[in-house]
Amino acid sequence: MTPRSQELLDRWQVRKTPRQKEAFYLWLCGVLQQAGYTPQVEQGRGNCRNILAGDPEKAKLLLTAHYDTQPVLPFPNFITPRNLLFYILYQLLLVLPLFLGAFVISFTAAVLEAPIQVSIALSYALCIFFVWWLFFGKANKHTANDNTSGVITLLETALSLPETDRSKICFVFFDNEEKGMLGSAAFAKKHRQAQKDALVLNFDCVSDGDYIQFFPSKALKKEEITLERLEKAVQSRGEKQVEVVRSFGFYPSDNARFRRACGVCALKKGKAVGYYMDRIHTNKDVIFEEENITLLRNGILNLIHTMKGEE
């Protein structure tokens, strides 16, 4: 891993507040400039800033990752991309404390014979606090996997890519994925041709797990040649197993904003739930397997070389 990527891992894992984001993207733009790129910052709604290196209007390949980070939570965002039922049940479990809290408030108000307006007001206050915590709570200081790993994957690739191969590639670092994919939505709205035609590889949580999986969009699943090209470029190595998922699978990240896109992540595997991701959004998000990043970087470089050879 390059010294710049190591510096990112050591110094820049917290990128949540506007001031923290600004400090980070100034550093990142400086690194990209030193490497010969001309980065630009695109402003979107709600103080959203996407960082671009390359021309999205000319790019055949968009390499993307979100750089914003999330509040620290007492429970992980447990994701099972190939087990929809378990995913839904877990999401419902996350909001169970909210309903229990509302029940306790209503029960206590009834026992104390308080006006119903008090019970309603306190229940609303609980809901508002819950939402505030999810979006604006205290910053998580440990974001090795979500999504420092994706940002480093892009940076490692950008710093390794020869200048002669850069004309058809655009690196995009999205803001505000954690607030509802706002950064990628702003980018897709502004660059409609790229949103429709470019191949998008979105790296989100790729450093914690031995199963690296590509989840193509519905449109991309119909492009067997493209999927085969991905498989040849990014191959399994040792314990690291790479798969382009053609069967059912989903990955809830910025790739959802694009027509020809793959969401890329690293997963573990359990007997009951199948492939899964854990630890993210908590202070246990400290696992950074550099081998995953190296495998992906080399695979992307292989893919770009193949694309260049077919021009």
PDB file of C-alpha atoms in Angstrom:
ATOM      1  CA  MET A   1       0.000   0.000   0.000  1.00  0.00           C
ATOM      2  CA  THR A   2       1.325   3.456  -0.872  1.00  0.00           C
ATOM      3  CA  PRO A   3       2.426   5.850   1.912  1.00  0.00           C
ATOM      4  CA  ARG A   4      -0.461   8.165   1.010  1.00  0.00           C
ATOM      5  CA  SER A   5      -3.013   5.401   1.534  1.00  0.00           C
ATOM      6  CA  GLN A   6      -1.386   4.479   4.820  1.00  0.00           C
ATOM      7  CA  GLU A   7      -1.627   8.134   5.843  1.00  0.00           C
ATOM      8  CA  LEU A   8      -5.324   8.105   4.988  1.00  0.00           C
ATOM      9  CA  LEU A   9      -5.863   5.028   7.133  1.00  0.00           C
ATOM     10  CA  ASP A  10      -3.888   6.487  10.028  1.00  0.00           C
ATOM     11  CA  ARG A  11      -5.112  10.098  10.001  1.00  0.00           C
ATOM     12  CA  TRP A  12      -8.340  10.500   8.056  1.00  0.00           C
ATOM     13  CA  GLN A  13     -10.839   7.911   9.242  1.00  0.00           C
ATOM     14  CA  VAL A  14     -13.254  10.537  10.623  1.00  0.00           C
ATOM     15  CA  ARG A  15     -15.004  12.427   7.813  1.00  0.00           C
ATOM     16  CA  LYS A  16     -18.421  13.356   9.152  1.00  0.00           C
ATOM     17  CA  THR A  17     -18.819  17.069   9.942  1.00  0.00           C
ATOM     18  CA  PRO A  18     -18.480  19.746   7.240  1.00  0.00           C
ATOM     19  CA  ARG A  19     -15.149  20.835   8.739  1.00  0.00           C
ATOM     20  CA  GLN A  20     -13.798  17.270   8.841  1.00  0.00           C
ATOM     21  CA  LYS A  21     -14.899  16.664   5.261  1.00  0.00           C
ATOM     22  CA  GLU A  22     -13.332  19.895   4.037  1.00  0.00           C
ATOM     23  CA  ALA A  23     -10.004  19.081   5.661  1.00  0.00           C
ATOM     24  CA  PHE A  24     -10.086  15.631   4.101  1.00  0.00           C
ATOM     25  CA  TYR A  25     -10.980  16.631   0.568  1.00  0.00           C
ATOM     26  CA  LEU A  26      -8.358  19.374   0.574  1.00  0.00           C
ATOM     27  CA  TRP A  27      -5.796  16.738   1.524  1.00  0.00           C
ATOM     28  CA  LEU A  28      -7.138  14.289  -1.070  1.00  0.00           C
ATOM     29  CA  CYS A  29      -7.166  16.890  -3.855  1.00  0.00           C
ATOM     30  CA  GLY A  30      -3.566  17.742  -2.990  1.00  0.00           C
ATOM     31  CA  VAL A  31      -2.540  14.087  -3.250  1.00  0.00           C
ATOM     32  CA  LEU A  32      -4.318  13.699  -6.600  1.00  0.00           C
ATOM     33  CA  GLN A  33      -2.757  16.891  -7.956  1.00  0.00           C
ATOM     34  CA  GLN A  34       0.715  15.660  -7.046  1.00  0.00           C
ATOM     35  CA  ALA A  35      -0.075  12.476  -8.984  1.00  0.00           C
ATOM     36  CA  GLY A  36      -0.901  14.469 -12.126  1.00  0.00           C
ATOM     37  CA  TYR A  37      -4.693  14.622 -11.865  1.00  0.00           C
ATOM     38  CA  THR A  38      -6.849  17.739 -11.981  1.00  0.00           C
ATOM     39  CA  PRO A  39      -9.411  17.061  -9.249  1.00  0.00           C
ATOM     40  CA  GLN A  40     -12.532  19.134  -8.926  1.00  0.00           C
ATOM     41  CA  VAL A  41     -15.166  19.492  -6.225  1.00  0.00           C
ATOM     42  CA  GLU A  42     -18.800  19.518  -7.345  1.00  0.00           C
ATOM     43  CA  GLN A  43     -21.228  21.234  -4.996  1.00  0.00           C
ATOM     44  CA  GLY A  44     -24.663  19.710  -4.473  1.00  0.00           C
ATOM     45  CA  ARG A  45     -27.636  20.416  -2.250  1.00  0.00           C
ATOM     46  CA  GLY A  46     -27.288  20.374   1.491  1.00  0.00           C
ATOM     47  CA  ASN A  47     -23.577  21.219   1.558  1.00  0.00           C
ATOM     48  CA  CYS A  48     -22.852  18.050  -0.421  1.00  0.00           C
ATOM     49  CA  ARG A  49     -19.452  17.908  -2.136  1.00  0.00           C
ATOM     50  CA  ASN A  50     -18.383  15.187  -4.552  1.00  0.00           C
ATOM     51  CA  ILE A  51     -14.709  14.928  -5.542  1.00  0.00           C
ATOM     52  CA  LEU A  52     -13.929  14.039  -9.158  1.00  0.00           C
ATOM     53  CA  ALA A  53     -10.658  13.096 -10.845  1.00  0.00           C
ATOM     54  CA  GLY A  54     -11.276  12.665 -14.549  1.00  0.00           C
ATOM     55  CA  ASP A  55     -13.975  13.662 -17.012  1.00  0.00           C
ATOM     56  CA  PRO A  56     -17.293  11.864 -16.340  1.00  0.00           C
ATOM     57  CA  GLU A  57     -18.633  12.884 -19.751  1.00  0.00           C
ATOM     58  CA  LYS A  58     -15.841  11.049 -21.578  1.00  0.00           C
ATOM     59  CA  ALA A  59     -15.228   8.210 -19.139  1.00  0.00           C
ATOM     60  CA  LYS A  60     -16.161   4.670 -20.065  1.00  0.00           C
ATOM     61  CA  LEU A  61     -15.478   3.509 -16.530  1.00  0.00           C
ATOM     62  CA  LEU A  62     -16.462   5.265 -13.301  1.00  0.00           C
ATOM     63  CA  LEU A  63     -14.703   4.069 -10.159  1.00  0.00           C
ATOM     64  CA  THR A  64     -16.644   5.289  -7.133  1.00  0.00           C
ATOM     65  CA  ALA A  65     -16.726   5.184  -3.336  1.00  0.00           C
ATOM     66  CA  HIS A  66     -18.347   7.339  -0.672  1.00  0.00           C
ATOM     67  CA  TYR A  67     -16.000   9.213   1.638  1.00  0.00           C
ATOM     68  CA  ASP A  68     -18.436  10.449   4.289  1.00  0.00           C
ATOM     69  CA  THR A  69     -18.621   8.523   7.559  1.00  0.00           C
ATOM     70  CA  GLN A  70     -21.400   7.667   9.984  1.00  0.00           C
ATOM     71  CA  PRO A  71     -22.287   8.158  13.652  1.00  0.00           C
ATOM     72  CA  VAL A  72     -21.171   5.477  16.059  1.00  0.00           C
ATOM     73  CA  LEU A  73     -24.045   3.184  17.006  1.00  0.00           C
ATOM     74  CA  PRO A  74     -24.427   0.562  19.753  1.00  0.00           C
ATOM     75  CA  PHE A  75     -25.426  -2.034  17.148  1.00  0.00           C
ATOM     76  CA  PRO A  76     -23.924  -2.900  13.743  1.00  0.00           C
ATOM     77  CA  ASN A  77     -25.598  -2.425  10.403  1.00  0.00           C
ATOM     78  CA  PHE A  78     -25.800  -6.145   9.678  1.00  0.00           C
ATOM     79  CA  ILE A  79     -26.119  -6.718   5.919  1.00  0.00           C
ATOM     80  CA  THR A  80     -26.935 -10.003   4.166  1.00  0.00           C
ATOM     81  CA  PRO A  81     -26.913  -9.187   0.438  1.00  0.00           C
ATOM     82  CA  ARG A  82     -28.078 -12.634  -0.650  1.00  0.00           C
ATOM     83  CA  ASN A  83     -30.594 -13.264   2.119  1.00  0.00           C
ATOM     84  CA  LEU A  84     -33.358 -10.693   1.776  1.00  0.00           C
ATOM     85  CA  LEU A  85     -35.620 -12.170   4.461  1.00  0.00           C
ATOM     86  CA  PHE A  86     -32.945 -12.015   7.152  1.00  0.00           C
ATOM     87  CA  TYR A  87     -31.993  -8.498   6.055  1.00  0.00           C
ATOM     88  CA  ILE A  88     -35.578  -7.274   6.425  1.00  0.00           C
ATOM     89  CA  LEU A  89     -36.006  -8.991   9.797  1.00  0.00           C
ATOM     90  CA  TYR A  90     -32.820  -7.416  11.099  1.00  0.00           C
ATOM     91  CA  GLN A  91     -33.857  -3.942   9.928  1.00  0.00           C
ATOM     92  CA  LEU A  92     -37.164  -4.410  11.764  1.00  0.00           C
ATOM     93  CA  LEU A  93     -35.249  -5.505  14.843  1.00  0.00           C
ATOM     94  CA  LEU A  94     -33.293  -2.237  14.779  1.00  0.00           C
ATOM     95  CA  VAL A  95     -36.463  -0.166  15.167  1.00  0.00           C
ATOM     96  CA  LEU A  96     -37.921  -2.428  17.856  1.00  0.00           C
ATOM     97  CA  PRO A  97     -36.437  -0.329  20.707  1.00  0.00           C
ATOM     98  CA  LEU A  98     -38.275   2.683  19.262  1.00  0.00           C
ATOM     99  CA  PHE A  99     -41.640   0.918  19.529  1.00  0.00           C
ATOM    100  CA  LEU A 100     -40.799  -0.386  22.984  1.00  0.00           C
ATOM    101  CA  GLY A 101     -39.880   3.124  24.086  1.00  0.00           C
ATOM    102  CA  ALA A 102     -43.161   4.504  22.748  1.00  0.00           C
ATOM    103  CA  PHE A 103     -45.048   1.727  24.559  1.00  0.00           C
ATOM    104  CA  VAL A 104     -43.289   2.509  27.864  1.00  0.00           C
ATOM    105  CA  ILE A 105     -44.105   6.201  27.457  1.00  0.00           C
ATOM    106  CA  SER A 106     -47.770   5.476  26.757  1.00  0.00           C
ATOM    107  CA  PHE A 107     -48.039   2.991  29.624  1.00  0.00           C
ATOM    108  CA  THR A 108     -46.381   5.347  32.105  1.00  0.00           C
ATOM    109  CA  ALA A 109     -48.571   8.241  31.006  1.00  0.00           C
ATOM    110  CA  ALA A 110     -51.667   6.088  31.479  1.00  0.00           C
ATOM    111  CA  VAL A 111     -50.589   5.001  34.974  1.00  0.00           C
ATOM    112  CA  LEU A 112     -49.911   8.601  35.955  1.00  0.00           C
ATOM    113  CA  GLU A 113     -53.170   9.681  34.304  1.00  0.00           C
ATOM    114  CA  ALA A 114     -51.282  12.263  32.240  1.00  0.00           C
ATOM    115  CA  PRO A 115     -53.094  13.912  29.291  1.00  0.00           C
ATOM    116  CA  ILE A 116     -52.806  11.940  26.058  1.00  0.00           C
ATOM    117  CA  GLN A 117     -51.145  14.977  24.471  1.00  0.00           C
ATOM    118  CA  VAL A 118     -48.169  14.440  26.798  1.00  0.00           C
ATOM    119  CA  SER A 119     -47.822  10.819  25.686  1.00  0.00           C
ATOM    120  CA  ILE A 120     -47.994  11.818  22.010  1.00  0.00           C
ATOM    121  CA  ALA A 121     -45.468  14.646  22.457  1.00  0.00           C
ATOM    122  CA  LEU A 122     -42.975  12.397  24.255  1.00  0.00           C
ATOM    123  CA  SER A 123     -43.362   9.660  21.624  1.00  0.00           C
ATOM    124  CA  TYR A 124     -42.675  12.194  18.859  1.00  0.00           C
ATOM    125  CA  ALA A 125     -39.634  13.439  20.766  1.00  0.00           C
ATOM    126  CA  LEU A 126     -38.339   9.866  21.014  1.00  0.00           C
ATOM    127  CA  CYS A 127     -38.759   9.364  17.247  1.00  0.00           C
ATOM    128  CA  ILE A 128     -36.984  12.642  16.488  1.00  0.00           C
ATOM    129  CA  PHE A 129     -34.090  11.697  18.771  1.00  0.00           C
ATOM    130  CA  PHE A 130     -33.821   8.271  17.121  1.00  0.00           C
ATOM    131  CA  VAL A 131     -33.613   9.794  13.632  1.00  0.00           C
ATOM    132  CA  TRP A 132     -31.197  12.488  14.824  1.00  0.00           C
ATOM    133  CA  TRP A 133     -28.911   9.839  16.304  1.00  0.00           C
ATOM    134  CA  LEU A 134     -28.874   7.815  13.085  1.00  0.00           C
ATOM    135  CA  PHE A 135     -27.843  10.798  10.952  1.00  0.00           C
ATOM    136  CA  PHE A 136     -26.245  13.367  13.235  1.00  0.00           C
ATOM    137  CA  GLY A 137     -24.954  11.473  16.257  1.00  0.00           C
ATOM    138  CA  LYS A 138     -21.363  11.395  17.487  1.00  0.00           C
ATOM    139  CA  ALA A 139     -18.893  10.514  14.747  1.00  0.00           C
ATOM    140  CA  ASN A 140     -17.574   6.980  14.588  1.00  0.00           C
ATOM    141  CA  LYS A 141     -13.789   7.126  15.023  1.00  0.00           C
ATOM    142  CA  HIS A 142     -13.318   3.681  13.502  1.00  0.00           C
ATOM    143  CA  THR A 143     -14.274   3.434   9.817  1.00  0.00           C
ATOM    144  CA  ALA A 144     -11.634   1.094   8.437  1.00  0.00           C
ATOM    145  CA  ASN A 145     -14.163  -0.921   6.448  1.00  0.00           C
ATOM    146  CA  ASP A 146     -17.006   1.603   6.011  1.00  0.00           C
ATOM    147  CA  ASN A 147     -15.770   3.256   3.959  1.00  0.00           C
ATOM    148  CA  THR A 148     -12.117   4.062   4.353  1.00  0.00           C
ATOM    149  CA  SER A 149     -11.492   0.794   2.512  1.00  0.00           C
ATOM    150  CA  GLY A 150     -13.408   1.949  -0.564  1.00  0.00           C
ATOM    151  CA  VAL A 151     -11.681   5.340  -0.608  1.00  0.00           C
ATOM    152  CA  ILE A 152      -8.266   3.684  -0.357  1.00  0.00           C
ATOM    153  CA  THR A 153      -9.162   1.284  -3.165  1.00  0.00           C
ATOM    154  CA  LEU A 154      -9.821   4.268  -5.425  1.00  0.00           C
ATOM    155  CA  LEU A 155      -6.725   6.128  -4.263  1.00  0.00           C
ATOM    156  CA  GLU A 156      -4.466   3.101  -4.702  1.00  0.00           C
ATOM    157  CA  THR A 157      -5.813   2.605  -8.219  1.00  0.00           C
ATOM    158  CA  ALA A 158      -5.480   6.282  -9.127  1.00  0.00           C
ATOM    159  CA  LEU A 159      -1.885   6.459  -7.910  1.00  0.00           C
ATOM    160  CA  SER A 160      -0.974   3.239  -9.768  1.00  0.00           C
ATOM    161  CA  LEU A 161      -2.696   4.068 -13.059  1.00  0.00           C
ATOM    162  CA  PRO A 162      -0.299   5.216 -15.824  1.00  0.00           C
ATOM    163  CA  GLU A 163      -1.095   8.642 -17.272  1.00  0.00           C
ATOM    164  CA  THR A 164      -1.606   7.077 -20.709  1.00  0.00           C
ATOM    165  CA  ASP A 165      -4.557   5.059 -19.348  1.00  0.00           C
ATOM    166  CA  ARG A 166      -6.400   7.861 -17.553  1.00  0.00           C
ATOM    167  CA  SER A 167      -8.383   9.514 -20.349  1.00  0.00           C
ATOM    168  CA  LYS A 168     -11.379   7.152 -20.203  1.00  0.00           C
ATOM    169  CA  ILE A 169     -11.449   6.702 -16.413  1.00  0.00           C
ATOM    170  CA  CYS A 170     -13.131   8.920 -13.821  1.00  0.00           C
ATOM    171  CA  PHE A 171     -12.693   8.522 -10.077  1.00  0.00           C
ATOM    172  CA  VAL A 172     -15.637   9.827  -8.051  1.00  0.00           C
ATOM    173  CA  PHE A 173     -15.622  10.167  -4.259  1.00  0.00           C
ATOM    174  CA  PHE A 174     -19.248  10.621  -3.173  1.00  0.00           C
ATOM    175  CA  ASP A 175     -20.418  12.662  -0.220  1.00  0.00           C
ATOM    176  CA  ASN A 176     -23.464  11.944   1.979  1.00  0.00           C
ATOM    177  CA  GLU A 177     -24.033   8.286   1.166  1.00  0.00           C
ATOM    178  CA  GLU A 178     -24.820   7.778   4.843  1.00  0.00           C
ATOM    179  CA  LYS A 179     -27.639  10.332   4.611  1.00  0.00           C
ATOM    180  CA  GLY A 180     -29.450   8.574   1.793  1.00  0.00           C
ATOM    181  CA  MET A 181     -27.033   8.456  -1.151  1.00  0.00           C
ATOM    182  CA  LEU A 182     -27.413  12.195  -1.693  1.00  0.00           C
ATOM    183  CA  GLY A 183     -24.002  12.651  -3.277  1.00  0.00           C
ATOM    184  CA  SER A 184     -24.477   9.983  -5.938  1.00  0.00           C
ATOM    185  CA  ALA A 185     -28.006  11.297  -6.604  1.00  0.00           C
ATOM    186  CA  ALA A 186     -26.605  14.773  -7.265  1.00  0.00           C
ATOM    187  CA  PHE A 187     -23.901  13.340  -9.523  1.00  0.00           C
ATOM    188  CA  ALA A 188     -26.368  11.194 -11.495  1.00  0.00           C
ATOM    189  CA  LYS A 189     -28.668  14.182 -12.006  1.00  0.00           C
ATOM    190  CA  LYS A 190     -25.851  16.392 -13.275  1.00  0.00           C
ATOM    191  CA  HIS A 191     -24.154  13.764 -15.451  1.00  0.00           C
ATOM    192  CA  ARG A 192     -27.091  11.957 -17.032  1.00  0.00           C
ATOM    193  CA  GLN A 193     -25.114  10.456 -19.903  1.00  0.00           C
ATOM    194  CA  ALA A 194     -22.583   8.943 -17.523  1.00  0.00           C
ATOM    195  CA  GLN A 195     -25.392   7.723 -15.272  1.00  0.00           C
ATOM    196  CA  LYS A 196     -26.908   5.913 -18.221  1.00  0.00           C
ATOM    197  CA  ASP A 197     -23.972   4.625 -20.262  1.00  0.00           C
ATOM    198  CA  ALA A 198     -20.767   4.368 -18.208  1.00  0.00           C
ATOM    199  CA  LEU A 199     -19.775   1.194 -16.412  1.00  0.00           C
ATOM    200  CA  VAL A 200     -19.731   1.974 -12.675  1.00  0.00           C
ATOM    201  CA  LEU A 201     -17.833   0.001 -10.054  1.00  0.00           C
ATOM    202  CA  ASN A 202     -18.741   1.214  -6.565  1.00  0.00           C
ATOM    203  CA  PHE A 203     -16.506   0.084  -3.689  1.00  0.00           C
ATOM    204  CA  ASP A 204     -18.145   0.142  -0.276  1.00  0.00           C
ATOM    205  CA  CYS A 205     -16.838  -1.925   2.664  1.00  0.00           C
ATOM    206  CA  VAL A 206     -14.210  -4.060   0.933  1.00  0.00           C
ATOM    207  CA  SER A 207     -11.633  -4.726   3.680  1.00  0.00           C
ATOM    208  CA  ASP A 208     -13.327  -7.101   6.137  1.00  0.00           C
ATOM    209  CA  GLY A 209     -14.057 -10.536   4.705  1.00  0.00           C
ATOM    210  CA  ASP A 210     -12.657 -13.236   2.433  1.00  0.00           C
ATOM    211  CA  TYR A 211     -15.547 -13.229  -0.054  1.00  0.00           C
ATOM    212  CA  ILE A 212     -15.277 -10.284  -2.429  1.00  0.00           C
ATOM    213  CA  GLN A 213     -18.487 -10.040  -4.405  1.00  0.00           C
ATOM    214  CA  PHE A 214     -19.690  -7.903  -7.300  1.00  0.00           C
ATOM    215  CA  PHE A 215     -23.434  -7.235  -7.368  1.00  0.00           C
ATOM    216  CA  PRO A 216     -24.407  -6.085 -10.884  1.00  0.00           C
ATOM    217  CA  SER A 217     -27.516  -4.056 -11.609  1.00  0.00           C
ATOM    218  CA  LYS A 218     -30.435  -5.556 -13.504  1.00  0.00           C
ATOM    219  CA  ALA A 219     -29.285  -3.976 -16.758  1.00  0.00           C
ATOM    220  CA  LEU A 220     -25.683  -5.084 -16.295  1.00  0.00           C
ATOM    221  CA  LYS A 221     -26.703  -8.689 -15.656  1.00  0.00           C
ATOM    222  CA  LYS A 222     -27.803  -8.805 -19.284  1.00  0.00           C
ATOM    223  CA  GLU A 223     -24.266  -7.963 -20.463  1.00  0.00           C
ATOM    224  CA  GLU A 224     -22.588 -11.343 -20.218  1.00  0.00           C
ATOM    225  CA  ILE A 225     -19.471 -10.147 -22.047  1.00  0.00           C
ATOM    226  CA  THR A 226     -18.940  -7.376 -19.489  1.00  0.00           C
ATOM    227  CA  LEU A 227     -19.446  -9.771 -16.570  1.00  0.00           C
ATOM    228  CA  GLU A 228     -16.984 -12.248 -18.040  1.00  0.00           C
ATOM    229  CA  ARG A 229     -14.469  -9.436 -18.515  1.00  0.00           C
ATOM    230  CA  LEU A 230     -14.843  -8.546 -14.833  1.00  0.00           C
ATOM    231  CA  GLU A 231     -14.304 -12.165 -13.800  1.00  0.00           C
ATOM    232  CA  LYS A 232     -11.133 -12.449 -15.869  1.00  0.00           C
ATOM    233  CA  ALA A 233      -9.751  -9.157 -14.570  1.00  0.00           C
ATOM    234  CA  VAL A 234     -10.447  -9.649 -10.834  1.00  0.00           C
ATOM    235  CA  GLN A 235      -9.664 -13.206  -9.855  1.00  0.00           C
ATOM    236  CA  SER A 236      -9.625 -15.182  -6.628  1.00  0.00           C
ATOM    237  CA  ARG A 237      -6.333 -15.534  -4.794  1.00  0.00           C
ATOM    238  CA  GLY A 238      -5.658 -17.937  -1.948  1.00  0.00           C
ATOM    239  CA  GLU A 239      -8.364 -17.565   0.683  1.00  0.00           C
ATOM    240  CA  LYS A 240      -9.805 -14.528  -1.098  1.00  0.00           C
ATOM    241  CA  GLN A 241     -12.727 -15.665  -3.227  1.00  0.00           C
ATOM    242  CA  VAL A 242     -14.079 -13.321  -5.910  1.00  0.00           C
ATOM    243  CA  GLU A 243     -17.543 -13.749  -7.420  1.00  0.00           C
ATOM    244  CA  VAL A 244     -19.686 -11.803  -9.861  1.00  0.00           C
ATOM    245  CA  VAL A 245     -23.167 -12.588  -8.564  1.00  0.00           C
ATOM    246  CA  ARG A 246     -25.564 -13.489 -11.349  1.00  0.00           C
ATOM    247  CA  SER A 247     -28.297 -14.931  -9.109  1.00  0.00           C
ATOM    248  CA  PHE A 248     -30.322 -12.925  -6.610  1.00  0.00           C
ATOM    249  CA  GLY A 249     -28.314 -10.355  -4.706  1.00  0.00           C
ATOM    250  CA  PHE A 250     -28.425  -6.693  -3.766  1.00  0.00           C
ATOM    251  CA  TYR A 251     -26.069  -4.176  -2.257  1.00  0.00           C
ATOM    252  CA  PRO A 252     -27.568  -1.001  -0.754  1.00  0.00           C
ATOM    253  CA  SER A 253     -25.061   1.656  -1.756  1.00  0.00           C
ATOM    254  CA  ASP A 254     -24.407   4.381  -4.351  1.00  0.00           C
ATOM    255  CA  ASN A 255     -24.337   1.864  -7.206  1.00  0.00           C
ATOM    256  CA  ALA A 256     -28.156   1.892  -7.038  1.00  0.00           C
ATOM    257  CA  ARG A 257     -28.144   5.322  -8.735  1.00  0.00           C
ATOM    258  CA  PHE A 258     -26.646   4.012 -11.985  1.00  0.00           C
ATOM    259  CA  ARG A 259     -27.953   1.829 -14.775  1.00  0.00           C
ATOM    260  CA  ARG A 260     -24.780  -0.185 -15.545  1.00  0.00           C
ATOM    261  CA  ALA A 261     -23.294  -0.613 -12.093  1.00  0.00           C
ATOM    262  CA  CYS A 262     -21.764  -3.107  -9.691  1.00  0.00           C
ATOM    263  CA  GLY A 263     -21.725  -2.744  -5.946  1.00  0.00           C
ATOM    264  CA  VAL A 264     -18.485  -4.297  -4.649  1.00  0.00           C
ATOM    265  CA  CYS A 265     -18.055  -5.448  -1.045  1.00  0.00           C
ATOM    266  CA  ALA A 266     -16.240  -8.005   1.114  1.00  0.00           C
ATOM    267  CA  LEU A 267     -18.318 -10.513   3.037  1.00  0.00           C
ATOM    268  CA  LYS A 268     -18.032 -13.353   5.522  1.00  0.00           C
ATOM    269  CA  LYS A 269     -20.030 -16.562   5.384  1.00  0.00           C
ATOM    270  CA  GLY A 270     -22.160 -18.238   8.044  1.00  0.00           C
ATOM    271  CA  LYS A 271     -24.158 -21.442   7.970  1.00  0.00           C
ATOM    272  CA  ALA A 272     -27.480 -19.874   8.916  1.00  0.00           C
ATOM    273  CA  VAL A 273     -27.494 -16.504   7.120  1.00  0.00           C
ATOM    274  CA  GLY A 274     -25.069 -17.168   4.285  1.00  0.00           C
ATOM    275  CA  TYR A 275     -22.917 -14.228   3.222  1.00  0.00           C
ATOM    276  CA  TYR A 276     -22.945 -11.316   5.637  1.00  0.00           C
ATOM    277  CA  MET A 277     -21.272  -8.097   6.753  1.00  0.00           C
ATOM    278  CA  ASP A 278     -21.012  -6.972  10.360  1.00  0.00           C
ATOM    279  CA  ARG A 279     -19.121  -4.503  12.597  1.00  0.00           C
ATOM    280  CA  ILE A 280     -19.842  -1.438  10.441  1.00  0.00           C
ATOM    281  CA  HIS A 281     -21.283   1.668  12.143  1.00  0.00           C
ATOM    282  CA  THR A 282     -19.706   0.597  15.441  1.00  0.00           C
ATOM    283  CA  ASN A 283     -16.375   1.093  17.203  1.00  0.00           C
ATOM    284  CA  LYS A 284     -15.465  -2.459  16.127  1.00  0.00           C
ATOM    285  CA  ASP A 285     -15.013  -1.364  12.516  1.00  0.00           C
ATOM    286  CA  VAL A 286     -11.221  -1.695  12.725  1.00  0.00           C
ATOM    287  CA  ILE A 287     -10.507  -4.586  10.360  1.00  0.00           C
ATOM    288  CA  PHE A 288      -8.462  -3.577   7.334  1.00  0.00           C
ATOM    289  CA  GLU A 289      -7.208  -6.485   5.246  1.00  0.00           C
ATOM    290  CA  GLU A 290      -4.710  -4.909   2.873  1.00  0.00           C
ATOM    291  CA  GLU A 291      -4.736  -8.030   0.712  1.00  0.00           C
ATOM    292  CA  ASN A 292      -8.314  -7.211  -0.318  1.00  0.00           C
ATOM    293  CA  ILE A 293      -7.289  -3.744  -1.487  1.00  0.00           C
ATOM    294  CA  THR A 294      -4.299  -5.077  -3.425  1.00  0.00           C
ATOM    295  CA  LEU A 295      -6.445  -7.715  -5.128  1.00  0.00           C
ATOM    296  CA  LEU A 296      -9.038  -5.146  -6.167  1.00  0.00           C
ATOM    297  CA  ARG A 297      -6.507  -2.560  -7.295  1.00  0.00           C
ATOM    298  CA  ASN A 298      -4.678  -5.080  -9.463  1.00  0.00           C
ATOM    299  CA  GLY A 299      -7.959  -6.364 -10.846  1.00  0.00           C
ATOM    300  CA  ILE A 300      -9.135  -2.873 -11.783  1.00  0.00           C
ATOM    301  CA  LEU A 301      -5.812  -2.160 -13.502  1.00  0.00           C
ATOM    302  CA  ASN A 302      -6.210  -5.416 -15.451  1.00  0.00           C
ATOM    303  CA  LEU A 303      -9.727  -4.399 -16.455  1.00  0.00           C
ATOM    304  CA  ILE A 304      -8.585  -0.944 -17.616  1.00  0.00           C
ATOM    305  CA  HIS A 305      -5.744  -2.509 -19.622  1.00  0.00           C
ATOM    306  CA  THR A 306      -8.239  -4.852 -21.296  1.00  0.00           C
ATOM    307  CA  MET A 307     -10.594  -1.990 -22.113  1.00  0.00           C
ATOM    308  CA  LYS A 308      -7.740   0.023 -23.590  1.00  0.00           C
ATOM    309  CA  GLY A 309      -6.663  -2.910 -25.729  1.00  0.00           C
ATOM    310  CA  GLU A 310     -10.147  -3.189 -27.238  1.00  0.00           C
ATOM    311  CA  GLU A 311     -10.462   0.484 -28.214  1.00  0.00           C
TER     312      GLU A 311
END
